[in-house]
mmCIF file of C-alpha atoms and ligand atoms in Angstrom:
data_model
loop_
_atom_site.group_PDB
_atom_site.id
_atom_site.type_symbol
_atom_site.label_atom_id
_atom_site.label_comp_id
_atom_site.label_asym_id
_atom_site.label_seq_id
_atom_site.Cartn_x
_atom_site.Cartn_y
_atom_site.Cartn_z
ATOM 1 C CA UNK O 1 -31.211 -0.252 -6.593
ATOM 2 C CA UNK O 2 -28.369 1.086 -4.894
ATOM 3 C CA UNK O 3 -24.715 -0.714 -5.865
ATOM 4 C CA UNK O 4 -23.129 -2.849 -2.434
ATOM 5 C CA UNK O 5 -20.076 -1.063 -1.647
ATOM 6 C CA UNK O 6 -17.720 -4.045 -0.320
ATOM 7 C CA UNK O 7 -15.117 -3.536 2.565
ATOM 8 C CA UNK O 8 -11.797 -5.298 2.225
ATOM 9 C CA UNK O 9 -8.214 -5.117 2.430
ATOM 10 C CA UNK O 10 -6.048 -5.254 -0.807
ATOM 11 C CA UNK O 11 -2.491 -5.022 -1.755
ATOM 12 C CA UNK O 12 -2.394 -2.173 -4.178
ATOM 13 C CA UNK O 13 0.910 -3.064 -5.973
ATOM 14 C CA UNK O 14 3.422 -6.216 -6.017
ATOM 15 C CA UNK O 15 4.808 -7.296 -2.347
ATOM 16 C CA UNK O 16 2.633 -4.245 -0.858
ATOM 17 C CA UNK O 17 1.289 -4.508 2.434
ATOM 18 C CA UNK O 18 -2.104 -4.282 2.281
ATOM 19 C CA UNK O 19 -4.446 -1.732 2.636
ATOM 20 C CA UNK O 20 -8.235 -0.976 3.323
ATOM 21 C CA UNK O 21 -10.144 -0.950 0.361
ATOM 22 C CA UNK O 22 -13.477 -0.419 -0.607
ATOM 23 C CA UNK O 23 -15.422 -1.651 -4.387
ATOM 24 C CA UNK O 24 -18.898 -1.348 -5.762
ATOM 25 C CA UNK O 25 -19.806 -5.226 -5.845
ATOM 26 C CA UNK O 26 -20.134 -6.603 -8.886
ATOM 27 C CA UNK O 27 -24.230 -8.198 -9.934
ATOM 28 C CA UNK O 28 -25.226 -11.312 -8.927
ATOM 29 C CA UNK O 29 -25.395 -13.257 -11.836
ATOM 30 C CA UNK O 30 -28.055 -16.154 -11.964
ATOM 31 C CA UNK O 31 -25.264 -19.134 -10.972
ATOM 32 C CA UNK O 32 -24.322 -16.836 -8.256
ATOM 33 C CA UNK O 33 -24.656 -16.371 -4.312
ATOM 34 C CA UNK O 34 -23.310 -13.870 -2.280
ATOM 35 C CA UNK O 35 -21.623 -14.689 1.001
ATOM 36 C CA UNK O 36 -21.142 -12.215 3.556
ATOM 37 C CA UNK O 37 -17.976 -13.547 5.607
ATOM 38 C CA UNK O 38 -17.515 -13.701 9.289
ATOM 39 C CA UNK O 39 -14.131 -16.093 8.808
ATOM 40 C CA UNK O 40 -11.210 -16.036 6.162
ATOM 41 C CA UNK O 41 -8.314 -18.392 6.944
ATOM 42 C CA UNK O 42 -4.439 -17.094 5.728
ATOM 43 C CA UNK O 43 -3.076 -19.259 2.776
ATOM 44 C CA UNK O 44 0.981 -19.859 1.772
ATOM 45 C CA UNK O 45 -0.670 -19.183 -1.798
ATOM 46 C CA UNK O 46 -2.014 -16.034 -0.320
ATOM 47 C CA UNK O 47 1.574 -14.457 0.077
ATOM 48 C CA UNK O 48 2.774 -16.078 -3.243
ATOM 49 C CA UNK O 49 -0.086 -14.203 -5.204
ATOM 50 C CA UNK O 50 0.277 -10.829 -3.318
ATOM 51 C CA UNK O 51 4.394 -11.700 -5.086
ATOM 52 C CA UNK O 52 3.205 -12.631 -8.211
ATOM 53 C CA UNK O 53 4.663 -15.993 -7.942
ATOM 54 C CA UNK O 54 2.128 -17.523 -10.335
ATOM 55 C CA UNK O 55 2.242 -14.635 -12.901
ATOM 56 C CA UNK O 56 -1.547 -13.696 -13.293
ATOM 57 C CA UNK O 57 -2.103 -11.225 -10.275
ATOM 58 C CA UNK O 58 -4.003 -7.983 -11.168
ATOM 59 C CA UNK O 59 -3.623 -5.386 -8.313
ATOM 60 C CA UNK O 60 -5.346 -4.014 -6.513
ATOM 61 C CA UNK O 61 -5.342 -7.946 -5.290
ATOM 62 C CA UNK O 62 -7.694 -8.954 -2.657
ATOM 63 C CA UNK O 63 -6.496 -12.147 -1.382
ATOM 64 C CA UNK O 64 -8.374 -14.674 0.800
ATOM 65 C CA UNK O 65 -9.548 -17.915 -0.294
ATOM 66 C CA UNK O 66 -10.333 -20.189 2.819
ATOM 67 C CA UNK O 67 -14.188 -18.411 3.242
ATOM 68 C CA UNK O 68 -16.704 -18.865 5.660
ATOM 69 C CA UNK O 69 -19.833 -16.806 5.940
ATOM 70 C CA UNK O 70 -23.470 -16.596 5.366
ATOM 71 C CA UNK O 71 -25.565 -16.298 1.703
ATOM 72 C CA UNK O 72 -27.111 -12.919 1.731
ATOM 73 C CA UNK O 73 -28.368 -13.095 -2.050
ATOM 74 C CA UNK O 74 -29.108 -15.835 -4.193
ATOM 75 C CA UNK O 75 -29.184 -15.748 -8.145
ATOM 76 C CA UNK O 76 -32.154 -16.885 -10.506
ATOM 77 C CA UNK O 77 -30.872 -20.244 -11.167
ATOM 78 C CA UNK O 78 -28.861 -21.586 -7.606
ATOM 79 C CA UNK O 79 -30.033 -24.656 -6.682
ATOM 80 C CA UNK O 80 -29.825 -25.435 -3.117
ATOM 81 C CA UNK O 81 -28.954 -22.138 -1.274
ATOM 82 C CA UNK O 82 -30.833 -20.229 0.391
ATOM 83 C CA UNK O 83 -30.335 -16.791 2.425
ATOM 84 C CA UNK O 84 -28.738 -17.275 5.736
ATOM 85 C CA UNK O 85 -27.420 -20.485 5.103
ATOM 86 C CA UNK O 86 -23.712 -20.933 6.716
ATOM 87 C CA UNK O 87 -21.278 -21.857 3.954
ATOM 88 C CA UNK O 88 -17.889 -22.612 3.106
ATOM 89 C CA UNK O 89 -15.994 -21.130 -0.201
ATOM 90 C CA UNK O 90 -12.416 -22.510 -1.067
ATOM 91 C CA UNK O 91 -9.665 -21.076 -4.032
ATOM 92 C CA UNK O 92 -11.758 -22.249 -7.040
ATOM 93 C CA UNK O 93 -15.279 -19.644 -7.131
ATOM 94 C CA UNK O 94 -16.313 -21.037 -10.487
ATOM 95 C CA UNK O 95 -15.262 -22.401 -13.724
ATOM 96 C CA UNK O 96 -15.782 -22.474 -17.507
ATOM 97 C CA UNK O 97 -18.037 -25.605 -17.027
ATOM 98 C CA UNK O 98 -17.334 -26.130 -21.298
ATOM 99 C CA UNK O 99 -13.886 -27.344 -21.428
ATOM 100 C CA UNK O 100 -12.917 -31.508 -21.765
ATOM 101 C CA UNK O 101 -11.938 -31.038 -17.871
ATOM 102 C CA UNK O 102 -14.897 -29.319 -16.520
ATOM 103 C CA UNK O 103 -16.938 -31.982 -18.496
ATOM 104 C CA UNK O 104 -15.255 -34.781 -16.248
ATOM 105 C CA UNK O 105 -15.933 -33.379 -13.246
ATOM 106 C CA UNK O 106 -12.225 -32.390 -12.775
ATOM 107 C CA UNK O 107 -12.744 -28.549 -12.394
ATOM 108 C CA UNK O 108 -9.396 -27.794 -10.472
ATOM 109 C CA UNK O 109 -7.873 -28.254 -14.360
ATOM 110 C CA UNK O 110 -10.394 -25.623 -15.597
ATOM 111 C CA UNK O 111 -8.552 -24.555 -19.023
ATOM 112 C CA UNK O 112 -9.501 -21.455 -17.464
ATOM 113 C CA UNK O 113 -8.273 -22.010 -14.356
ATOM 114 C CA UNK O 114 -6.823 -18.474 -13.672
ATOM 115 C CA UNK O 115 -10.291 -16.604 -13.812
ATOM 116 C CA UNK O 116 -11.941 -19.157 -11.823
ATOM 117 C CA UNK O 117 -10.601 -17.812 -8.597
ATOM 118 C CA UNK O 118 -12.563 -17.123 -6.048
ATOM 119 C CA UNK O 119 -10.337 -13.958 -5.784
ATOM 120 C CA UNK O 120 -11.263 -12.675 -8.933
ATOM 121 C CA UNK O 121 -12.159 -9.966 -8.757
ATOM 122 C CA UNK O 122 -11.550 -9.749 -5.130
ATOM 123 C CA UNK O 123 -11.461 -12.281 -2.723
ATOM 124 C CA UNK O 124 -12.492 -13.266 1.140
ATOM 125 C CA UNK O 125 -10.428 -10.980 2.941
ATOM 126 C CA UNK O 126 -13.354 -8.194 2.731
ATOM 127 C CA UNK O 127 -16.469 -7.800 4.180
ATOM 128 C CA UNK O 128 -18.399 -10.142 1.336
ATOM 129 C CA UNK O 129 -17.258 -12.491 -2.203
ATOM 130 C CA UNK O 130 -19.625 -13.757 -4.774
ATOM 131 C CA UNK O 131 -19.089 -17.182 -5.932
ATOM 132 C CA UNK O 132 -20.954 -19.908 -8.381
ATOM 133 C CA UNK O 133 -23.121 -21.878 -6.238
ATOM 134 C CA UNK O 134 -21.652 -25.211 -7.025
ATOM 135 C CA UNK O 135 -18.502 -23.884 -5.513
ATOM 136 C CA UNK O 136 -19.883 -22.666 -2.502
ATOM 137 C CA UNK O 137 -20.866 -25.866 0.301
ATOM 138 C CA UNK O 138 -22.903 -25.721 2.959
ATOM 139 C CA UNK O 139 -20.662 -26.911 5.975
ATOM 140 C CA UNK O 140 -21.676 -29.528 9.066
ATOM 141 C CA UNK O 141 -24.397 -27.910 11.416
ATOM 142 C CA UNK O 142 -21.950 -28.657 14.203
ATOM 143 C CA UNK O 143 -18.019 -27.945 12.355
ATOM 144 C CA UNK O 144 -17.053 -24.672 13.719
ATOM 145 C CA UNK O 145 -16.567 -21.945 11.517
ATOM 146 C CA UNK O 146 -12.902 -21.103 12.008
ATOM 147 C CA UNK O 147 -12.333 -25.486 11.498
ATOM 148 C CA UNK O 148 -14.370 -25.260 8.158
ATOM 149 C CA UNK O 149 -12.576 -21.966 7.210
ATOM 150 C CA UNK O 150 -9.345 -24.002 7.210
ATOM 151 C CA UNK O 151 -10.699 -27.380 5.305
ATOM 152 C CA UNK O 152 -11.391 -25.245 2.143
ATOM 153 C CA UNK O 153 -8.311 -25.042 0.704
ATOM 154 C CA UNK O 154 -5.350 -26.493 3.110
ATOM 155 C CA UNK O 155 -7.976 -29.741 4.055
ATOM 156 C CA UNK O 156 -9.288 -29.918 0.598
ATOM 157 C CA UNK O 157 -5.796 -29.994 -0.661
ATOM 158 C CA UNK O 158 -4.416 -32.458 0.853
ATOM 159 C CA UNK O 159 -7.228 -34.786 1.104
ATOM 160 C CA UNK O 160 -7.842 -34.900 -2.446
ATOM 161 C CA UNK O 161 -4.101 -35.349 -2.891
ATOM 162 C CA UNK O 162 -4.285 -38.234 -0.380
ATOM 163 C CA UNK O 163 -7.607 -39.634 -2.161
ATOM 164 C CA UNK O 164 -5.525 -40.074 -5.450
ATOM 165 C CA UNK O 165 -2.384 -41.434 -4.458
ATOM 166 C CA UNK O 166 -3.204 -43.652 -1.257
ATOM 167 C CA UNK O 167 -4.376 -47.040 -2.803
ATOM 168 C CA UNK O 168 -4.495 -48.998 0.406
ATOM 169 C CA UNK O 169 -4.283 -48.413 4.104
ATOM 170 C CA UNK O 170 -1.018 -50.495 3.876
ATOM 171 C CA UNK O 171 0.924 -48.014 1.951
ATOM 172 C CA UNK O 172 3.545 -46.410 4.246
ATOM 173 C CA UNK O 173 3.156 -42.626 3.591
ATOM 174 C CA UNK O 174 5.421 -39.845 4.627
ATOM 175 C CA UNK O 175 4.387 -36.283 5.040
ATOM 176 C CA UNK O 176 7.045 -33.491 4.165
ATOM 177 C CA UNK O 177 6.596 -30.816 6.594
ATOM 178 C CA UNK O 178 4.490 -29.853 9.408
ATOM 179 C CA UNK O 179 2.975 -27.001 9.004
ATOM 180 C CA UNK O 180 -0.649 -25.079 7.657
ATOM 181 C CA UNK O 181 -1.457 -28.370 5.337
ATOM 182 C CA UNK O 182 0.641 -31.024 6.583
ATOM 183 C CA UNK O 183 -0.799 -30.683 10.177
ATOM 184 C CA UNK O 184 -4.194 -31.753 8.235
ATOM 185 C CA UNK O 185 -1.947 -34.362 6.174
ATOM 186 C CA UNK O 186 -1.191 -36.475 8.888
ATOM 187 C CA UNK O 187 -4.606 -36.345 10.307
ATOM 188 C CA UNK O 188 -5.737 -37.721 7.088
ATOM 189 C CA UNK O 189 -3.502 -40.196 6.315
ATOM 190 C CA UNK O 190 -3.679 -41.550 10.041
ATOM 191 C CA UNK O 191 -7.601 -41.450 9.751
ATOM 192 C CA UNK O 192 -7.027 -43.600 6.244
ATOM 193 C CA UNK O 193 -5.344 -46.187 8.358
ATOM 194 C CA UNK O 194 -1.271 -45.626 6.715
ATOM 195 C CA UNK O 195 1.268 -45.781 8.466
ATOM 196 C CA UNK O 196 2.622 -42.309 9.234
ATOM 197 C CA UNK O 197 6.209 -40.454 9.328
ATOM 198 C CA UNK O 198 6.316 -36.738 9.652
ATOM 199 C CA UNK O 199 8.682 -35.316 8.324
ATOM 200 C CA UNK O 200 10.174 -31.660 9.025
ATOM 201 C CA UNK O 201 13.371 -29.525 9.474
ATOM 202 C CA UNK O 202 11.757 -28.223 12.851
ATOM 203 C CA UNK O 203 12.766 -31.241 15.765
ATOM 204 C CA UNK O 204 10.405 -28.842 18.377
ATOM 205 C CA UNK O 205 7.304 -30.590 16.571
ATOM 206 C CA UNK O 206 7.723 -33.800 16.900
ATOM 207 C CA UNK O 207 5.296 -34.070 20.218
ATOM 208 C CA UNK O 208 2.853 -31.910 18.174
ATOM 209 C CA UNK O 209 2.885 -34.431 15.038
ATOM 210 C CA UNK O 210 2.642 -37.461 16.471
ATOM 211 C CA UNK O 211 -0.251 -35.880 18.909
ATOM 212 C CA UNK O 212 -1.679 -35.348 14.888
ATOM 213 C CA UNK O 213 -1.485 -39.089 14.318
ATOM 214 C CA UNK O 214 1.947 -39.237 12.543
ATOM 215 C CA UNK O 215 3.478 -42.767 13.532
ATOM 216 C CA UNK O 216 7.027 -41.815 13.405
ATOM 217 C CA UNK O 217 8.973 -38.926 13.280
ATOM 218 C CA UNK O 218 12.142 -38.137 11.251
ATOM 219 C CA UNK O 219 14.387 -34.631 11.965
ATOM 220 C CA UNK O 220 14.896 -33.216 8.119
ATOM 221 C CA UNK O 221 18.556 -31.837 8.946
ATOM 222 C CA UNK O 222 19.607 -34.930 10.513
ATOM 223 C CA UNK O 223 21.071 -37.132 7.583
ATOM 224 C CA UNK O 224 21.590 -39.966 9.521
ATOM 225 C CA UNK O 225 17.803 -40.011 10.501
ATOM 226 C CA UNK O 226 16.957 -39.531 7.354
ATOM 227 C CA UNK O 227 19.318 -42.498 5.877
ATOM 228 C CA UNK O 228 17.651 -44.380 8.034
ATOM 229 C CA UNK O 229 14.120 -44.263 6.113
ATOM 230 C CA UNK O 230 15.841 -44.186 2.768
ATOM 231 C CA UNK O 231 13.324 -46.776 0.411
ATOM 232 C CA UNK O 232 10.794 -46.417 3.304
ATOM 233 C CA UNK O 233 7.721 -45.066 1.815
ATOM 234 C CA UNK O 234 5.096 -45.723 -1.176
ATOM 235 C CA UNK O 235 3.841 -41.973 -0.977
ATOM 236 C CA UNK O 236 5.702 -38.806 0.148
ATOM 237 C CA UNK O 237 3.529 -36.007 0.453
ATOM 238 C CA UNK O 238 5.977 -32.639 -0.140
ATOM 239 C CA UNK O 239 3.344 -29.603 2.083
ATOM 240 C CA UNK O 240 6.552 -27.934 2.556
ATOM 241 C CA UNK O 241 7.480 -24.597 0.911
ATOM 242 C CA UNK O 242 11.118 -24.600 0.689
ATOM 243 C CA UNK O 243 14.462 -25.625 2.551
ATOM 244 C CA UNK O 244 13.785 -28.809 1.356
ATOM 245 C CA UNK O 245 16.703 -31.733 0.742
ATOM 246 C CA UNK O 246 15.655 -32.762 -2.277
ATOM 247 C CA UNK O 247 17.648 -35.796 -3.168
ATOM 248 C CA UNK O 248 17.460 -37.007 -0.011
ATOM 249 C CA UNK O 249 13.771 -36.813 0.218
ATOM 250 C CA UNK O 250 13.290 -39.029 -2.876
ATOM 251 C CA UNK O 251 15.887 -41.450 -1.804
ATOM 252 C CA UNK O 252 12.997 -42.049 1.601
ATOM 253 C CA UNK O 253 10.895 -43.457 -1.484
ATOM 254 C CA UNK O 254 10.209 -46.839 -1.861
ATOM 255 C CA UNK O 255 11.015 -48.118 -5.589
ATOM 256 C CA UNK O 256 8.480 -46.976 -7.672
ATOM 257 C CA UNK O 257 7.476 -44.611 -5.094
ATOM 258 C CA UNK O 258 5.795 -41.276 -5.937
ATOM 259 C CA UNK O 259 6.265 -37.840 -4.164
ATOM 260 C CA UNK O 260 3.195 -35.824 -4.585
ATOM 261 C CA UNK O 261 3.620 -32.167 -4.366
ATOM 262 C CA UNK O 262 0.694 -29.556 -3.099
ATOM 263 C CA UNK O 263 2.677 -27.008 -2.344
ATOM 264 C CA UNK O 264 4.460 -24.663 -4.789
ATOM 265 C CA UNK O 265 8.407 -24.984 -3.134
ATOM 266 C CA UNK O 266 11.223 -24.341 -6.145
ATOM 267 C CA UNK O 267 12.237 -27.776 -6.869
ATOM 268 C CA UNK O 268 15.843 -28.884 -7.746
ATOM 269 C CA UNK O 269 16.611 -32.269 -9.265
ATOM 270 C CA UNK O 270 19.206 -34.943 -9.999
ATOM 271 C CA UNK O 271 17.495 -37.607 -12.499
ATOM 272 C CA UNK O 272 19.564 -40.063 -11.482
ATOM 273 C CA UNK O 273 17.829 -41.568 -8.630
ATOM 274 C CA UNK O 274 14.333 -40.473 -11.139
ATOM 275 C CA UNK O 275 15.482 -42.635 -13.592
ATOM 276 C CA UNK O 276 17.273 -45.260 -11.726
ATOM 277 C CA UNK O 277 14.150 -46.111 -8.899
ATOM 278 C CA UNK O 278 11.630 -45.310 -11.832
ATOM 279 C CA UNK O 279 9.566 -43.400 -9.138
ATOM 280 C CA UNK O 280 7.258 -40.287 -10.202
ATOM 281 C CA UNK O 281 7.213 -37.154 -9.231
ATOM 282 C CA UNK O 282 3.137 -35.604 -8.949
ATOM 283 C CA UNK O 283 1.678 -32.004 -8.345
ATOM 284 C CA UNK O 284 -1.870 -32.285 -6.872
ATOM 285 C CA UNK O 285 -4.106 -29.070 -7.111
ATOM 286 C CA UNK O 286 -7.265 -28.252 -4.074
ATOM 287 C CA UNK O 287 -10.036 -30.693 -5.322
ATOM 288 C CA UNK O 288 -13.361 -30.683 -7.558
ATOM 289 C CA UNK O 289 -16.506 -29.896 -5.621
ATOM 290 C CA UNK O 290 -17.351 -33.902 -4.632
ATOM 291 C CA UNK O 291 -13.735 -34.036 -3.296
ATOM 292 C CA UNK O 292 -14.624 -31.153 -1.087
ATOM 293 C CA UNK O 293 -17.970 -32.514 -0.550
ATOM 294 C CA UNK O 294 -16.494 -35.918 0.606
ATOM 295 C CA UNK O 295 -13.273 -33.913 2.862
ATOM 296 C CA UNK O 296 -16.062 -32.324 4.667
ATOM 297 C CA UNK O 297 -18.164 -35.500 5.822
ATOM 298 C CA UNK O 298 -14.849 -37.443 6.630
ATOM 299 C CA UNK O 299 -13.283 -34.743 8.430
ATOM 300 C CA UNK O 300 -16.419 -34.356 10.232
ATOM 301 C CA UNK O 301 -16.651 -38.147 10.894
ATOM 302 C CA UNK O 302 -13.149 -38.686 12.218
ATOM 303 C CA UNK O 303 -12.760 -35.342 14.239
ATOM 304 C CA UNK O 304 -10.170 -33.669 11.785
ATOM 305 C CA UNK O 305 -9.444 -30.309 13.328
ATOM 306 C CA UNK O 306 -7.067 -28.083 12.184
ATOM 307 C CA UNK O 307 -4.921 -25.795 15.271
ATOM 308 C CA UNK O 308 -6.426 -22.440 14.489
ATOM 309 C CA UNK O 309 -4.853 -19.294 15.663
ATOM 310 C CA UNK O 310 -7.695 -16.484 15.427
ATOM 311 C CA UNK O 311 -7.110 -12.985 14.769
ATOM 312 C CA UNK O 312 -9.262 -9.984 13.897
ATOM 313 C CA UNK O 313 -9.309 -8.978 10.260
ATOM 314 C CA UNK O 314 -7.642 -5.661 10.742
ATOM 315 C CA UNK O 315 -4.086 -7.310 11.473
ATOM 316 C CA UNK O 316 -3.914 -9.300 8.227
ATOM 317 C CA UNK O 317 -0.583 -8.016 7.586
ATOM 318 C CA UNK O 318 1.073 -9.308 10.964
ATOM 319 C CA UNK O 319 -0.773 -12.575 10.109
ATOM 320 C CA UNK O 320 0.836 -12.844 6.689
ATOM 321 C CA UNK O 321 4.100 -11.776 8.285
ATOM 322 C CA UNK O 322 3.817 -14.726 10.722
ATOM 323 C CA UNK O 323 3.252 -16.930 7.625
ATOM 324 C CA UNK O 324 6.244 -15.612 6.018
ATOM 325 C CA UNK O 325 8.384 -15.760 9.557
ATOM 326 C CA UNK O 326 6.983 -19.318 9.629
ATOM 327 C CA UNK O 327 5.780 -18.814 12.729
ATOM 328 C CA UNK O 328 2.082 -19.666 12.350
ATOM 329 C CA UNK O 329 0.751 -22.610 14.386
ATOM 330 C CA UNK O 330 -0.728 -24.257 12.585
ATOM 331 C CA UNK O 331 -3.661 -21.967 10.944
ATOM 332 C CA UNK O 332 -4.097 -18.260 10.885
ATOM 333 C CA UNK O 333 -8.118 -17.746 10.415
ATOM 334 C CA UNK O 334 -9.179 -13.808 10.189
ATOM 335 C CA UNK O 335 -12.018 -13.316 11.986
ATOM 336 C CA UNK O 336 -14.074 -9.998 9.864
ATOM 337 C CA UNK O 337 -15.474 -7.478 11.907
ATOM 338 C CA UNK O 338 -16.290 -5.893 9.284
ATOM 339 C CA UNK O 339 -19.469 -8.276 8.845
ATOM 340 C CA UNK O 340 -22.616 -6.509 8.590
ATOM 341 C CA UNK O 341 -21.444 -3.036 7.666
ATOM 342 C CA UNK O 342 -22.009 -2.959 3.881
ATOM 343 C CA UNK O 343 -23.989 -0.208 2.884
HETATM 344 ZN ZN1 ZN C 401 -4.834 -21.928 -0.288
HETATM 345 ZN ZN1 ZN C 402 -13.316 -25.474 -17.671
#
């Protein structure tokens, strides 16, 4: 049998643009299913990895974790795939399914967490990925591909993030930023039944948030707005990436409050206010597979839909420069035209 030759684009060194690239796939092993992609959305986490934010990129790095596409090979043991089946893959590809967190079902804390990428060894922006088949979820008949793309990792993220923290639809809950995931935020936490502020430094999206559910609005840079919502909220959801106020978001924060970051912005801290309001501070990470299972039914039940910009494949470096020029709206999804042309 001849070895799959896969298609993709990779940055070959840290902060490199990247390139076309081509890899003998690696065998299916019997947990495994390949998916050959037709959609790959753009991730913030994308950009951070192709940087080395997190510390454990290999290069060449094929980034791309927001996967749709169709199963083209199933191994021995996959339960519940089949060959052309339309599927959805998000960040997490596997796991060590041995450690005390896999056990509980809580397989975004993998001990292992770092191989269990669905970008290692090369992820969704190429022409196929292989993935365990208990992290790969077949999508609504009806959800469009380039919606579902989206809903792996920014919808999963902040829907399991939301899950967690929102106890009751009375909680008032802020969302920090309005952009990739917090466009999805305040669709979720609207389709809860909260109360909803957005929250951003950018005023020209206020229409566009509360046409996303969001309740209120409040202008980031505008200190008097934002004295006015100081104590306001039981749950601040931080989506934002950076240029954030940080002691004045906290101080929106009811007492006891809790500001849930799923984002990875550099964070900058007085205690005082910490200590003084005894709130919490929380980092929420994508979801385990019955999280995503559950984002996908209730997104397709209340009409969650992400704004999706589409581009072809072949310009994923002006669609990660967008990203990085913040100038995506809301959801740059890579269309592949590159599907079918493995040899
Ligand atoms: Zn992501
Ligand atoms: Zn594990």
């Amino acid at each position: 049998m001849s070895t799959l030759r896969v298609l993709g684009y990779a940055a070959n060194a840290l902060g490199q643009k990247l390139e076309p690239f081509e890899y003998a796939s690696p065998e299916l092993k019997e947990h495994d299913v390949r998916v050959s992609i037709t959609h790959c959305g753009v991730c913030h986490t994308d950009i951070h990895a192709i940087e080395d934010y997190y510390g454990f990129t290999t290069f060449p790095f094929v980034p791309g974790h927001e996967i749709v596409g169709h199963v083209t090979a199933v191994g021995s043991a996959v339960i519940g795939l089949k060959d052309g089946d339309r599927v959805g893959i998000g960040w997490q590809g596997r796991s060590c399914a041995k450690c005390e967190w896999c056990l509980k079902g809580e397989t975004q804390l993998c001990m292992e967490i770092e191989e269990t990428t669905v970008m290692v060894p090369y992820g969704g922006f190429s022409s196929s990925v292989i993935a365990d088949y208990r992290f790969v979820y077949l999508l609504p008949p009806t959800m469009p591909s380039e919606i579902a793309a989206v809903l792996m990792c920014a919808g999963v993220t902040v829907y399991s993030a939301l899950r967690t923290h929102v106890t009751s639809p009375a909680m008032k809950v802020a969302i920090a930023g309005v952009g990739g995931l917090g466009h999805l935020a305040i669709q979720f936490a609207h389709a809860f039944g909260c109360d909803v502020t957005a929250i951003s430094s950018s005023p020209a999206k206020k229409d566009q948030a509360l046409g996303f559910g969001a309740d209120h609005f409040v202008d980031a840079n505008d200190l008097v707005s934002m004295r006015e919502v100081y104590y306001g909220y039981d749950l601040v959801i931080c989506t934002a990436n950076g240029g954030i106020n940080w002691s004045a978001l906290l101080m929106t924060l009811k007492k006891r409050g809790r500001l849930a970051l799923v984002g990875f912005p550099d964070i900058e801290l007085n205690s005082t206010n910490l200590v003084a309001h005894e709130l919490s501070i929380t980092g929420s990470l994508i979801g385990n597979p019955a999280t995503m299972r559950a984002m996908l039914s209730f997104a397709q039940e209340h009409g969650i839909t992400p704004v999706v910009e589409l581009m072809p494949m072949s310009r994923v470096n002006e669609a990660i420069q967008m990203l990085k020029e913040n100038k995506a709206r809301y959801r740059i999804v890579l269309v592949n035209e590159m599907a079918g042309t493995e040899a």
